[in-house]
mmCIF file of C-alpha atoms in Angstrom:
data_model
loop_
_atom_site.group_PDB
_atom_site.id
_atom_site.type_symbol
_atom_site.label_atom_id
_atom_site.label_comp_id
_atom_site.label_asym_id
_atom_site.label_seq_id
_atom_site.Cartn_x
_atom_site.Cartn_y
_atom_site.Cartn_z
ATOM 1 C CA UNK A 12 -0.316 -0.079 0.036
ATOM 2 C CA UNK A 13 2.799 2.019 0.499
ATOM 3 C CA UNK A 14 4.184 1.920 -2.513
ATOM 4 C CA UNK A 15 0.960 2.761 -4.345
ATOM 5 C CA UNK A 16 0.989 5.603 -2.226
ATOM 6 C CA UNK A 17 4.019 6.217 -3.468
ATOM 7 C CA UNK A 18 3.838 6.022 -6.497
ATOM 8 C CA UNK A 19 0.095 8.153 -7.007
ATOM 9 C CA UNK A 20 1.948 10.486 -5.031
ATOM 10 C CA UNK A 21 4.567 11.595 -6.901
ATOM 11 C CA UNK A 22 2.478 11.245 -10.432
ATOM 12 C CA UNK A 23 0.682 13.776 -8.889
ATOM 13 C CA UNK A 24 3.857 16.204 -8.008
ATOM 14 C CA UNK A 25 5.948 15.924 -11.357
ATOM 15 C CA UNK A 26 2.917 16.981 -13.076
ATOM 16 C CA UNK A 27 1.605 19.011 -10.937
ATOM 17 C CA UNK A 28 4.732 20.881 -10.829
ATOM 18 C CA UNK A 29 5.540 20.740 -14.642
ATOM 19 C CA UNK A 30 2.456 22.849 -15.318
ATOM 20 C CA UNK A 31 3.702 25.707 -13.102
ATOM 21 C CA UNK A 32 7.372 25.326 -14.848
ATOM 22 C CA UNK A 33 5.644 26.075 -18.154
ATOM 23 C CA UNK A 34 3.614 29.509 -16.300
ATOM 24 C CA UNK A 35 6.957 30.605 -15.481
ATOM 25 C CA UNK A 36 8.526 29.929 -18.280
ATOM 26 C CA UNK A 37 6.299 31.162 -19.905
ATOM 27 C CA UNK A 38 6.316 34.186 -18.368
ATOM 28 C CA UNK A 39 9.204 34.391 -18.000
ATOM 29 C CA UNK A 40 10.016 33.949 -21.931
ATOM 30 C CA UNK A 41 7.437 36.778 -23.128
ATOM 31 C CA UNK A 42 8.867 39.463 -20.875
ATOM 32 C CA UNK A 43 12.355 38.274 -21.797
ATOM 33 C CA UNK A 44 10.997 38.904 -25.363
ATOM 34 C CA UNK A 45 8.881 41.652 -24.978
ATOM 35 C CA UNK A 46 11.957 43.718 -23.586
ATOM 36 C CA UNK A 47 14.018 42.667 -27.099
ATOM 37 C CA UNK A 48 11.302 43.893 -29.062
ATOM 38 C CA UNK A 49 11.364 46.565 -27.802
ATOM 39 C CA UNK A 50 15.129 47.395 -28.749
ATOM 40 C CA UNK A 51 15.145 46.126 -31.717
ATOM 41 C CA UNK A 52 12.216 48.861 -32.463
ATOM 42 C CA UNK A 53 14.158 51.565 -31.038
ATOM 43 C CA UNK A 54 17.084 50.868 -32.761
ATOM 44 C CA UNK A 55 15.049 50.448 -36.315
ATOM 45 C CA UNK A 56 13.286 53.773 -35.568
ATOM 46 C CA UNK A 57 16.596 55.680 -34.879
ATOM 47 C CA UNK A 58 18.079 54.632 -37.771
ATOM 48 C CA UNK A 59 15.192 54.815 -39.878
ATOM 49 C CA UNK A 60 14.856 58.563 -39.041
ATOM 50 C CA UNK A 61 18.011 59.147 -39.347
ATOM 51 C CA UNK A 62 18.782 57.570 -42.254
ATOM 52 C CA UNK A 63 16.166 60.077 -43.742
ATOM 53 C CA UNK A 64 18.831 62.521 -43.600
ATOM 54 C CA UNK A 65 21.355 60.722 -46.411
ATOM 55 C CA UNK A 66 19.908 57.456 -47.531
ATOM 56 C CA UNK A 67 20.277 54.018 -47.082
ATOM 57 C CA UNK A 68 23.236 52.152 -44.939
ATOM 58 C CA UNK A 69 24.980 51.195 -48.941
ATOM 59 C CA UNK A 70 25.754 55.523 -49.628
ATOM 60 C CA UNK A 71 28.860 57.053 -48.346
ATOM 61 C CA UNK A 72 29.505 58.077 -44.933
ATOM 62 C CA UNK A 73 27.420 61.281 -43.315
ATOM 63 C CA UNK A 74 29.590 64.682 -43.876
ATOM 64 C CA UNK A 75 30.123 66.527 -41.594
ATOM 65 C CA UNK A 76 28.162 69.209 -43.151
ATOM 66 C CA UNK A 77 24.867 66.660 -42.554
ATOM 67 C CA UNK A 78 25.935 66.859 -38.793
ATOM 68 C CA UNK A 79 25.524 70.139 -38.681
ATOM 69 C CA UNK A 80 22.242 70.489 -40.276
ATOM 70 C CA UNK A 81 19.932 72.685 -38.312
ATOM 71 C CA UNK A 82 16.439 69.994 -40.109
ATOM 72 C CA UNK A 83 19.401 67.212 -38.625
ATOM 73 C CA UNK A 84 20.016 68.199 -34.866
ATOM 74 C CA UNK A 85 15.319 69.279 -35.232
ATOM 75 C CA UNK A 86 14.948 65.771 -35.891
ATOM 76 C CA UNK A 87 17.602 64.445 -33.044
ATOM 77 C CA UNK A 88 15.039 66.501 -30.661
ATOM 78 C CA UNK A 89 12.074 65.196 -31.503
ATOM 79 C CA UNK A 90 12.740 61.773 -31.253
ATOM 80 C CA UNK A 91 14.033 62.443 -27.739
ATOM 81 C CA UNK A 92 10.550 62.154 -26.328
ATOM 82 C CA UNK A 93 9.075 59.591 -27.852
ATOM 83 C CA UNK A 94 11.816 57.030 -27.314
ATOM 84 C CA UNK A 95 11.105 55.672 -23.852
ATOM 85 C CA UNK A 96 15.263 54.490 -23.091
ATOM 86 C CA UNK A 97 18.699 55.606 -22.850
ATOM 87 C CA UNK A 98 20.067 55.240 -26.219
ATOM 88 C CA UNK A 99 22.961 57.033 -28.011
ATOM 89 C CA UNK A 100 23.957 58.357 -31.694
ATOM 90 C CA UNK A 101 27.627 58.435 -32.135
ATOM 91 C CA UNK A 102 29.133 59.697 -35.530
ATOM 92 C CA UNK A 103 31.888 58.229 -36.795
ATOM 93 C CA UNK A 104 34.501 59.685 -39.835
ATOM 94 C CA UNK A 105 36.375 57.948 -41.797
ATOM 95 C CA UNK A 106 39.055 56.353 -40.082
ATOM 96 C CA UNK A 107 36.534 55.768 -37.028
ATOM 97 C CA UNK A 108 37.214 58.886 -34.907
ATOM 98 C CA UNK A 109 34.791 59.819 -32.750
ATOM 99 C CA UNK A 110 33.049 62.807 -33.986
ATOM 100 C CA UNK A 111 29.978 63.646 -32.037
ATOM 101 C CA UNK A 112 27.833 61.461 -29.467
ATOM 102 C CA UNK A 113 24.374 62.557 -29.792
ATOM 103 C CA UNK A 114 22.136 61.684 -26.654
ATOM 104 C CA UNK A 115 18.793 61.051 -27.155
ATOM 105 C CA UNK A 116 17.452 61.274 -23.518
ATOM 106 C CA UNK A 117 15.355 64.123 -22.205
ATOM 107 C CA UNK A 118 18.280 65.175 -19.833
ATOM 108 C CA UNK A 119 20.636 64.133 -22.540
ATOM 109 C CA UNK A 120 23.172 63.008 -19.621
ATOM 110 C CA UNK A 121 26.271 60.223 -21.918
ATOM 111 C CA UNK A 122 27.358 57.727 -20.328
ATOM 112 C CA UNK A 123 31.402 58.556 -19.403
ATOM 113 C CA UNK A 124 31.764 55.039 -20.962
ATOM 114 C CA UNK A 125 30.200 55.895 -24.313
ATOM 115 C CA UNK A 126 34.151 55.775 -26.062
ATOM 116 C CA UNK A 127 35.084 52.553 -24.723
ATOM 117 C CA UNK A 128 31.932 51.044 -25.295
ATOM 118 C CA UNK A 129 32.800 51.945 -29.552
ATOM 119 C CA UNK A 130 36.334 50.519 -29.774
ATOM 120 C CA UNK A 131 34.991 47.761 -28.228
ATOM 121 C CA UNK A 132 31.901 47.518 -31.330
ATOM 122 C CA UNK A 133 34.622 48.533 -34.168
ATOM 123 C CA UNK A 134 36.936 45.248 -32.111
ATOM 124 C CA UNK A 135 34.362 42.971 -32.361
ATOM 125 C CA UNK A 136 31.761 44.052 -35.072
ATOM 126 C CA UNK A 137 31.598 44.729 -38.823
ATOM 127 C CA UNK A 138 29.158 47.414 -40.764
ATOM 128 C CA UNK A 139 26.486 46.956 -41.321
ATOM 129 C CA UNK A 140 25.622 44.765 -37.929
ATOM 130 C CA UNK A 141 23.671 44.376 -35.251
ATOM 131 C CA UNK A 142 23.663 43.610 -31.211
ATOM 132 C CA UNK A 143 21.441 42.847 -28.996
ATOM 133 C CA UNK A 144 22.767 40.093 -26.653
ATOM 134 C CA UNK A 145 21.306 38.188 -24.132
ATOM 135 C CA UNK A 146 19.082 40.565 -21.455
ATOM 136 C CA UNK A 147 19.824 38.791 -18.542
ATOM 137 C CA UNK A 148 23.696 40.099 -18.907
ATOM 138 C CA UNK A 149 24.319 42.273 -21.398
ATOM 139 C CA UNK A 150 24.002 45.845 -20.857
ATOM 140 C CA UNK A 151 24.944 47.490 -24.246
ATOM 141 C CA UNK A 152 22.557 47.101 -27.848
ATOM 142 C CA UNK A 153 23.509 48.414 -30.924
ATOM 143 C CA UNK A 154 23.581 48.573 -34.196
ATOM 144 C CA UNK A 155 26.676 49.367 -36.413
ATOM 145 C CA UNK A 156 25.665 51.010 -39.800
ATOM 146 C CA UNK A 157 27.049 50.964 -43.165
ATOM 147 C CA UNK A 158 26.986 55.954 -42.763
ATOM 148 C CA UNK A 159 29.412 55.349 -40.443
ATOM 149 C CA UNK A 160 27.586 55.756 -37.519
ATOM 150 C CA UNK A 161 26.829 53.850 -34.405
ATOM 151 C CA UNK A 162 23.193 53.380 -32.534
ATOM 152 C CA UNK A 163 23.559 52.299 -29.153
ATOM 153 C CA UNK A 164 21.069 51.173 -26.461
ATOM 154 C CA UNK A 165 21.466 50.917 -22.868
ATOM 155 C CA UNK A 166 20.375 47.569 -21.682
ATOM 156 C CA UNK A 167 20.478 48.526 -17.542
ATOM 157 C CA UNK A 168 16.900 49.231 -16.738
ATOM 158 C CA UNK A 169 16.382 46.254 -18.983
ATOM 159 C CA UNK A 170 18.750 43.877 -16.677
ATOM 160 C CA UNK A 171 17.646 44.932 -13.242
ATOM 161 C CA UNK A 172 13.886 44.340 -15.219
ATOM 162 C CA UNK A 173 14.369 41.074 -16.265
ATOM 163 C CA UNK A 174 16.650 39.756 -13.449
ATOM 164 C CA UNK A 175 14.090 40.705 -11.323
ATOM 165 C CA UNK A 176 11.502 39.065 -12.848
ATOM 166 C CA UNK A 177 13.187 36.094 -12.874
ATOM 167 C CA UNK A 178 14.179 36.610 -9.291
ATOM 168 C CA UNK A 179 10.505 36.152 -8.453
ATOM 169 C CA UNK A 180 9.768 33.715 -10.511
ATOM 170 C CA UNK A 181 12.873 31.499 -8.635
ATOM 171 C CA UNK A 182 10.963 32.456 -5.895
ATOM 172 C CA UNK A 183 6.686 31.884 -6.503
ATOM 173 C CA UNK A 184 8.603 28.227 -7.872
ATOM 174 C CA UNK A 185 10.678 27.716 -3.934
ATOM 175 C CA UNK A 186 6.829 28.208 -2.534
ATOM 176 C CA UNK A 187 4.659 26.432 -4.734
ATOM 177 C CA UNK A 188 6.383 23.200 -4.393
ATOM 178 C CA UNK A 189 6.512 23.129 -1.019
ATOM 179 C CA UNK A 190 2.420 24.031 -1.183
ATOM 180 C CA UNK A 191 3.238 21.343 -4.265
ATOM 181 C CA UNK A 192 3.387 18.822 -1.979
ATOM 182 C CA UNK A 193 1.261 19.337 0.574
ATOM 183 C CA UNK A 194 -1.522 19.015 -2.021
ATOM 184 C CA UNK A 195 0.259 15.767 -3.134
ATOM 185 C CA UNK A 196 0.505 14.294 0.233
ATOM 186 C CA UNK A 197 -3.680 15.163 0.874
ATOM 187 C CA UNK A 198 -4.414 13.694 -2.908
ATOM 188 C CA UNK A 199 -3.135 10.433 -2.466
ATOM 189 C CA UNK A 200 -4.552 10.169 0.575
ATOM 190 C CA UNK A 201 -8.062 10.648 -0.419
ATOM 191 C CA UNK A 202 -7.193 8.307 -3.281
ATOM 192 C CA UNK A 203 -5.979 5.639 -1.452
ATOM 193 C CA UNK A 204 -8.592 5.842 1.247
ATOM 194 C CA UNK A 205 -11.460 3.476 -0.697
ATOM 195 C CA UNK A 206 -8.569 2.128 -1.818
ATOM 196 C CA UNK A 207 -7.430 0.975 1.900
ATOM 197 C CA UNK A 208 -10.978 0.256 3.229
ATOM 198 C CA UNK A 209 -11.722 -2.423 0.499
ATOM 199 C CA UNK A 210 -8.787 -4.054 0.831
ATOM 200 C CA UNK A 211 -9.482 -4.643 4.595
ATOM 201 C CA UNK A 212 -13.191 -5.652 3.639
ATOM 202 C CA UNK A 213 -12.001 -7.804 1.296
ATOM 203 C CA UNK A 214 -9.482 -8.569 4.547
ATOM 204 C CA UNK A 215 -11.825 -9.559 6.716
ATOM 205 C CA UNK A 216 -14.367 -11.373 4.604
ATOM 206 C CA UNK A 217 -11.568 -13.632 3.318
ATOM 207 C CA UNK A 218 -10.840 -14.510 7.778
ATOM 208 C CA UNK A 219 -14.740 -14.486 8.117
ATOM 209 C CA UNK A 220 -15.322 -17.248 5.790
ATOM 210 C CA UNK A 221 -12.247 -20.046 7.389
ATOM 211 C CA UNK A 222 -13.604 -19.045 10.939
ATOM 212 C CA UNK A 223 -14.908 -21.532 12.579
#
């Protein structure tokens, strides 16, 4: 009887645990996917707006006079209003030296490590490439355009949000596992009660048949 009870317990436990893991996985996956989609949309919007100022990615690099153009500066100011993220556009010359760093945040703050970040991008990636990486760990996502500019997005807030979501999911899983153990124990006992009762009744009948 004990072996049967254990089998029932573990069967219920595995089913409920698998269901819980699936729900938490889907929840975290959706959060991650939405964060990644938001980054892709922001990078695309910045690059598509900037392409209006100088053609498509296969055109020559942006000349300095375009950077100083008042219309481009007006576009930059309008970009600041719709983007709820920390994004920089780094303009480069033909020698890959930084000409200008444009911040797309409301306060115009520029990360002091931006030059080091750009240097790492230039060493590791070629033009016309987009890198998002692991959003739990990667601090920056970026797009390196053919037109000698790099759009960089700070992932710090996204990292924190996704890590907090993952931590909450782990805590919920551990707490839920304790509840599942209690539920499985009670369900296995509830299922076993009629079986034990029937077994005892059968034993009693057999004993009565063999009594003188």
